[in-house]
Short mmCIF file of C-alpha atoms and ligand atoms in Angstrom, two decimals:
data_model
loop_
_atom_site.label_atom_id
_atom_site.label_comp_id
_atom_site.label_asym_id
_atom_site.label_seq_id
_atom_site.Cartn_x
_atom_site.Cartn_y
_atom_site.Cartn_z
CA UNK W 28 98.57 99.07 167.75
CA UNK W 29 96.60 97.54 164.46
CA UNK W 30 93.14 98.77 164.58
CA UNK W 31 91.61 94.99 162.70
CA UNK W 32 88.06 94.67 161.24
CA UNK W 33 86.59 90.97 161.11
CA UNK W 34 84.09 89.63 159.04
CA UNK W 35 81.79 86.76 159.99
CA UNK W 36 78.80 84.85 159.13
CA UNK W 37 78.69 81.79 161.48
CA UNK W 38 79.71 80.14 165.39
CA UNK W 39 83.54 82.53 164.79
CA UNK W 40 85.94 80.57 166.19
CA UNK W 41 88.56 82.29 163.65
CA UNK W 42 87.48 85.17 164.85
CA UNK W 43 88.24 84.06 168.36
CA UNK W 44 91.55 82.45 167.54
CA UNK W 45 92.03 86.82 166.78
CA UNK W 46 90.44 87.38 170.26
CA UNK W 47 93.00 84.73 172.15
CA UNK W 48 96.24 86.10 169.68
CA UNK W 49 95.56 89.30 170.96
CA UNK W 50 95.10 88.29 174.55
CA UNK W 51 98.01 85.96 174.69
CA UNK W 52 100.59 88.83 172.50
CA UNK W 53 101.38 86.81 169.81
CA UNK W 54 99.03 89.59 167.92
CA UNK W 55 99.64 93.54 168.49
CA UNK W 56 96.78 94.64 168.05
CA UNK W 57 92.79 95.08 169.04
CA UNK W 58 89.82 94.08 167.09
CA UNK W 59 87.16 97.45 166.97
CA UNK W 60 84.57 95.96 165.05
CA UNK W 61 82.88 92.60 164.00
CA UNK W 62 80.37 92.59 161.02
CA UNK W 63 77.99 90.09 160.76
CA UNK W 64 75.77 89.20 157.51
CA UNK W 65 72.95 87.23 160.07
CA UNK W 66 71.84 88.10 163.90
CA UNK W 67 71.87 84.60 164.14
CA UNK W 68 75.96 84.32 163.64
CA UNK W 69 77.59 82.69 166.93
CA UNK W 70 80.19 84.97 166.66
CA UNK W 71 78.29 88.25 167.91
CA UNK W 72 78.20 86.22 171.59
CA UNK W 73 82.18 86.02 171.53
CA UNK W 74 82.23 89.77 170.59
CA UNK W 75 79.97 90.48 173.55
CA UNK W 76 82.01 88.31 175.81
CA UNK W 77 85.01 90.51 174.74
CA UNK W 78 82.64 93.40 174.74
CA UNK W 79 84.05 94.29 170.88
CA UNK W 80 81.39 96.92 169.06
CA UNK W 81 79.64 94.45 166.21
CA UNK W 82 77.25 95.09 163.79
CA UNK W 83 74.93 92.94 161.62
CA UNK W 84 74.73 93.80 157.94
CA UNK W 85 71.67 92.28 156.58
CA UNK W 86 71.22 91.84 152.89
CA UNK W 87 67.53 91.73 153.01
CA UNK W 88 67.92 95.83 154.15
CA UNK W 89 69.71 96.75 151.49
CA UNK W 90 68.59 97.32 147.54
CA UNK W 91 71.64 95.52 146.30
CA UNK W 92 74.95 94.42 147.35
CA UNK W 93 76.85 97.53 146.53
CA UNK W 94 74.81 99.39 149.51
CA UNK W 95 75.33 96.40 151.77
CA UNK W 96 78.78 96.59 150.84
CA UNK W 97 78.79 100.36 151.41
CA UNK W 98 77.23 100.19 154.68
CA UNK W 99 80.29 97.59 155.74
CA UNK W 100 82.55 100.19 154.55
CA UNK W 101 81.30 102.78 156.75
CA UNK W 102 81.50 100.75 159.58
CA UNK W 103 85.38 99.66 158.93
CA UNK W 104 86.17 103.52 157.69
CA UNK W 105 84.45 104.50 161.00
CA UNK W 106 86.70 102.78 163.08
CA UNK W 107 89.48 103.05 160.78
CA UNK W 108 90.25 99.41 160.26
CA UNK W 109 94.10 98.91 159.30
CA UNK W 110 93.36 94.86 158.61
CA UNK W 111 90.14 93.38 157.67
CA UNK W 112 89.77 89.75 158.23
CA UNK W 113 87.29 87.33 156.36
CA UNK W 114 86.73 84.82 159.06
CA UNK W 115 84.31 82.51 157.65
CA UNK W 116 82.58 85.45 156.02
CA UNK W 117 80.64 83.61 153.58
CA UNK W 118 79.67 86.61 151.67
CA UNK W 119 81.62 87.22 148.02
CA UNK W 120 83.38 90.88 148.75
CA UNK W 121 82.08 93.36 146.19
CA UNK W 122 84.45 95.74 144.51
CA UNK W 123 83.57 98.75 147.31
CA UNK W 124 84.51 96.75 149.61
CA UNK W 125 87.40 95.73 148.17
CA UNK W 126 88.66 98.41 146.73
CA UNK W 127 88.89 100.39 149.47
CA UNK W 128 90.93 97.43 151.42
CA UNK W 129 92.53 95.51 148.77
CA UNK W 130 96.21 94.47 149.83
CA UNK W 131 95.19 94.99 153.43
CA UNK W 132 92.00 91.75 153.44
CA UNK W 133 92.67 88.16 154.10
CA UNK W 134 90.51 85.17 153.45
CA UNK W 135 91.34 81.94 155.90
CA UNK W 136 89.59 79.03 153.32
CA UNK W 137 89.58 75.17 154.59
CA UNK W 138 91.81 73.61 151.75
CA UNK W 139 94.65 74.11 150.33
CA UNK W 140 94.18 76.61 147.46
CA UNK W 141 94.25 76.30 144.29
CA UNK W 142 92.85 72.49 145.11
CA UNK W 143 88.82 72.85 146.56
CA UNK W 144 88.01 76.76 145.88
CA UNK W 145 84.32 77.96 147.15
CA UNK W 146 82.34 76.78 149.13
CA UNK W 147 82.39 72.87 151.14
CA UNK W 148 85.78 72.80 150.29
CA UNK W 149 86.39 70.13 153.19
CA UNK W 150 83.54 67.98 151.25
CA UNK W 151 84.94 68.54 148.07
CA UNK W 152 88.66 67.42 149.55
CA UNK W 153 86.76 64.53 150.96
CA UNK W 154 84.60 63.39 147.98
CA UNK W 155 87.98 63.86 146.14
CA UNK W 156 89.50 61.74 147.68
CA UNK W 157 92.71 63.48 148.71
CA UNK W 158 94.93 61.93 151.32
CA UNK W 159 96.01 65.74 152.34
CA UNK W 160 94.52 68.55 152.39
CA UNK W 161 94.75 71.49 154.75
CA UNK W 162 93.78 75.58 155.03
CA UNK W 163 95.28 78.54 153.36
CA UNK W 164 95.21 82.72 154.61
CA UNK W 165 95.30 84.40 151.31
CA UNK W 166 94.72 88.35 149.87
CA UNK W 167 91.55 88.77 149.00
CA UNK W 168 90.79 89.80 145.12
CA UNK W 169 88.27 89.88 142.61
CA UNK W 170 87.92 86.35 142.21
CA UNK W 171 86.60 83.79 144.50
CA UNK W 172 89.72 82.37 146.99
CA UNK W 173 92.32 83.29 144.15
CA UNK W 174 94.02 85.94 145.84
CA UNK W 175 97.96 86.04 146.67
CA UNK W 176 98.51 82.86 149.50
CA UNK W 177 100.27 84.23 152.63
CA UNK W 178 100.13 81.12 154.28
CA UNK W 179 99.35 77.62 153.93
CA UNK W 180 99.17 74.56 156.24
CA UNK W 181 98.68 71.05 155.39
CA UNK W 182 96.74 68.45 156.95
CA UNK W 183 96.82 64.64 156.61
CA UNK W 184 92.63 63.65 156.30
CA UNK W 185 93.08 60.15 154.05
CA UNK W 186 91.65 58.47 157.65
CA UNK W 187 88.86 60.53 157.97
CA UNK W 188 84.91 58.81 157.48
CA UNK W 189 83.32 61.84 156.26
CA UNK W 190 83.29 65.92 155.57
CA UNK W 191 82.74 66.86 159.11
CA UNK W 192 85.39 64.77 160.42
CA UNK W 193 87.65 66.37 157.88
CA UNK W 194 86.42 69.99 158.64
CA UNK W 195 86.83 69.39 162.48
CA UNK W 196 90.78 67.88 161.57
CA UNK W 197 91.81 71.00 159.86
CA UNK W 198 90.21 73.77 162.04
CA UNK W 199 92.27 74.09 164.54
CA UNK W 200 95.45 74.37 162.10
CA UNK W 201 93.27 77.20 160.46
CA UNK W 202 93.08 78.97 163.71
CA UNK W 203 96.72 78.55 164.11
CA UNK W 204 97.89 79.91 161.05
CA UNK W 205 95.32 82.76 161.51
CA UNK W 206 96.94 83.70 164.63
CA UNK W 207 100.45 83.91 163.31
CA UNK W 208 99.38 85.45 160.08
CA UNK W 209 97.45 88.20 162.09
CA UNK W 210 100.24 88.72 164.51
CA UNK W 211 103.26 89.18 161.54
CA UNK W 212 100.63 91.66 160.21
CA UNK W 213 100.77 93.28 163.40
CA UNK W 214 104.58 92.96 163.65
CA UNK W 215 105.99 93.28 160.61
CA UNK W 216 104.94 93.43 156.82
CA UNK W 217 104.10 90.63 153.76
CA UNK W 218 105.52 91.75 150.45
CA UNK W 219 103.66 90.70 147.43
CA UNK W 220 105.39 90.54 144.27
CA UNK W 221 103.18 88.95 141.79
CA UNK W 222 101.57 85.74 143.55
CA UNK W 223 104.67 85.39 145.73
CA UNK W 224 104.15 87.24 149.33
CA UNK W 225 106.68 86.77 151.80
CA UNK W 226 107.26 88.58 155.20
CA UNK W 227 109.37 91.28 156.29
CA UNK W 228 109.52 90.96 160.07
CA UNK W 229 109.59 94.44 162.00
CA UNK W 230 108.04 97.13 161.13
C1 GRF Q 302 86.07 77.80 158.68
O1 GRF Q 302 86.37 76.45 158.39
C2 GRF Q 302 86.56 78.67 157.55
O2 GRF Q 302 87.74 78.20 156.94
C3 GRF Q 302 85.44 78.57 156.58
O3 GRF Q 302 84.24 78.51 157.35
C4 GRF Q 302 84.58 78.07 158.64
C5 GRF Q 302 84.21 79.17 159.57
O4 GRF Q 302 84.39 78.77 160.84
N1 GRF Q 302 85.41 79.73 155.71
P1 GRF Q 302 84.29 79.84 162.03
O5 GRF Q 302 83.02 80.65 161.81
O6 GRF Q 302 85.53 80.70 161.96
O7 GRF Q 302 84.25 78.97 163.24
#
């Protein structure tokens, strides 16, 4: 069964569309630990609710980002964490982090990548003016949302009045294609070559 790490900063409902995958078998798996960068995050009450072991990572106690990033390491090394998921973790990974989970950490971002990188990419689609726009689950890497895409799903916003409306449009395809990304890691295997992944089903 895949042992998956999330990552989190805010109300989680990625990390809940993990929680419902798992409960409904689409994913094979169990979550054993949520990390949290703020006490405040909503998604440490849906890890209580599923009673799920979480832990909130603080900058302010660390002396720079490689401890807090070391500290996060420990915890998803502790409880040997095949898959770590970014699920609006709004944190940029540091290189310990990532180099001890590169090519097994995903990133779900609210656009479709390369358009709207970083952060309010729903505002920046918006203020764009793009008639579609969409969410992507890609590797994470060095850079900032330029990892390998796994998965991409597009959504038509040119009717939307504002940001929010376009942000509330294309979260619940983000929570679908987090749940079938999740689950083929949990059934199967993506093959990167280059920037092209694709899946081989079954392990
Ligand atoms: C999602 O839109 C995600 O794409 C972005 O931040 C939001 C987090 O939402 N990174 P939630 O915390 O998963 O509800």
């Amino acid at each position: 069964m895949m042992r998956i790490g999330v990552l989190a900063s805010g109300r989680g409902s990625n990390f809940q569309a993990i929680l419902d995958g798992i409960r409904e078998k689409q994913i094979d798996g169990e979550v054993v630990a949520l990390v949290v960068d703020s006490p405040e995050a909503g998604a440490i009450a849906r890890a209580q609710a599923a009673g799920i072991p979480y832990f909130v990572v603080e900058r302010k106690d660390f002396a720079g980002k490689a401890e807090m990033d070391g500290r996060i390491v420990e915890i998803l090394e502790g409880k040997r964490a095949d898959l770590v998921v970014l699920a609006g973790y709004m944190r940029i990974v540091g290189k310990e982090l990532l180099g001890k989970f590169e090519g097994r950490m995903i990133n779900i971002h609210p656009s479709l990548l390369p358009s709207f990188p970083g952060l309010d990419a729903q505002k920046q689609a918006f203020g764009h003016g793009a008639k579609v726009s969409g969410c992507t689950v890609h590797f994470v890497d060095g850079g900032t949302d330029t990892g390998p895409i796994i998965e991409q799903v597009p959504v038509y916003i040119g009717d939307c009045r504002d940001a929010h409306e376009v942000a509330e449009r294309i979260l619940p395809y983000e929570h679908k294609a987090m749940r079938t990304v999740v689950g083929n890691f949990s059934k199967g295997k993506y093959v990167v070559e280059g920037r092209r992944v694709r899946y081989e089903g079954g392990l």
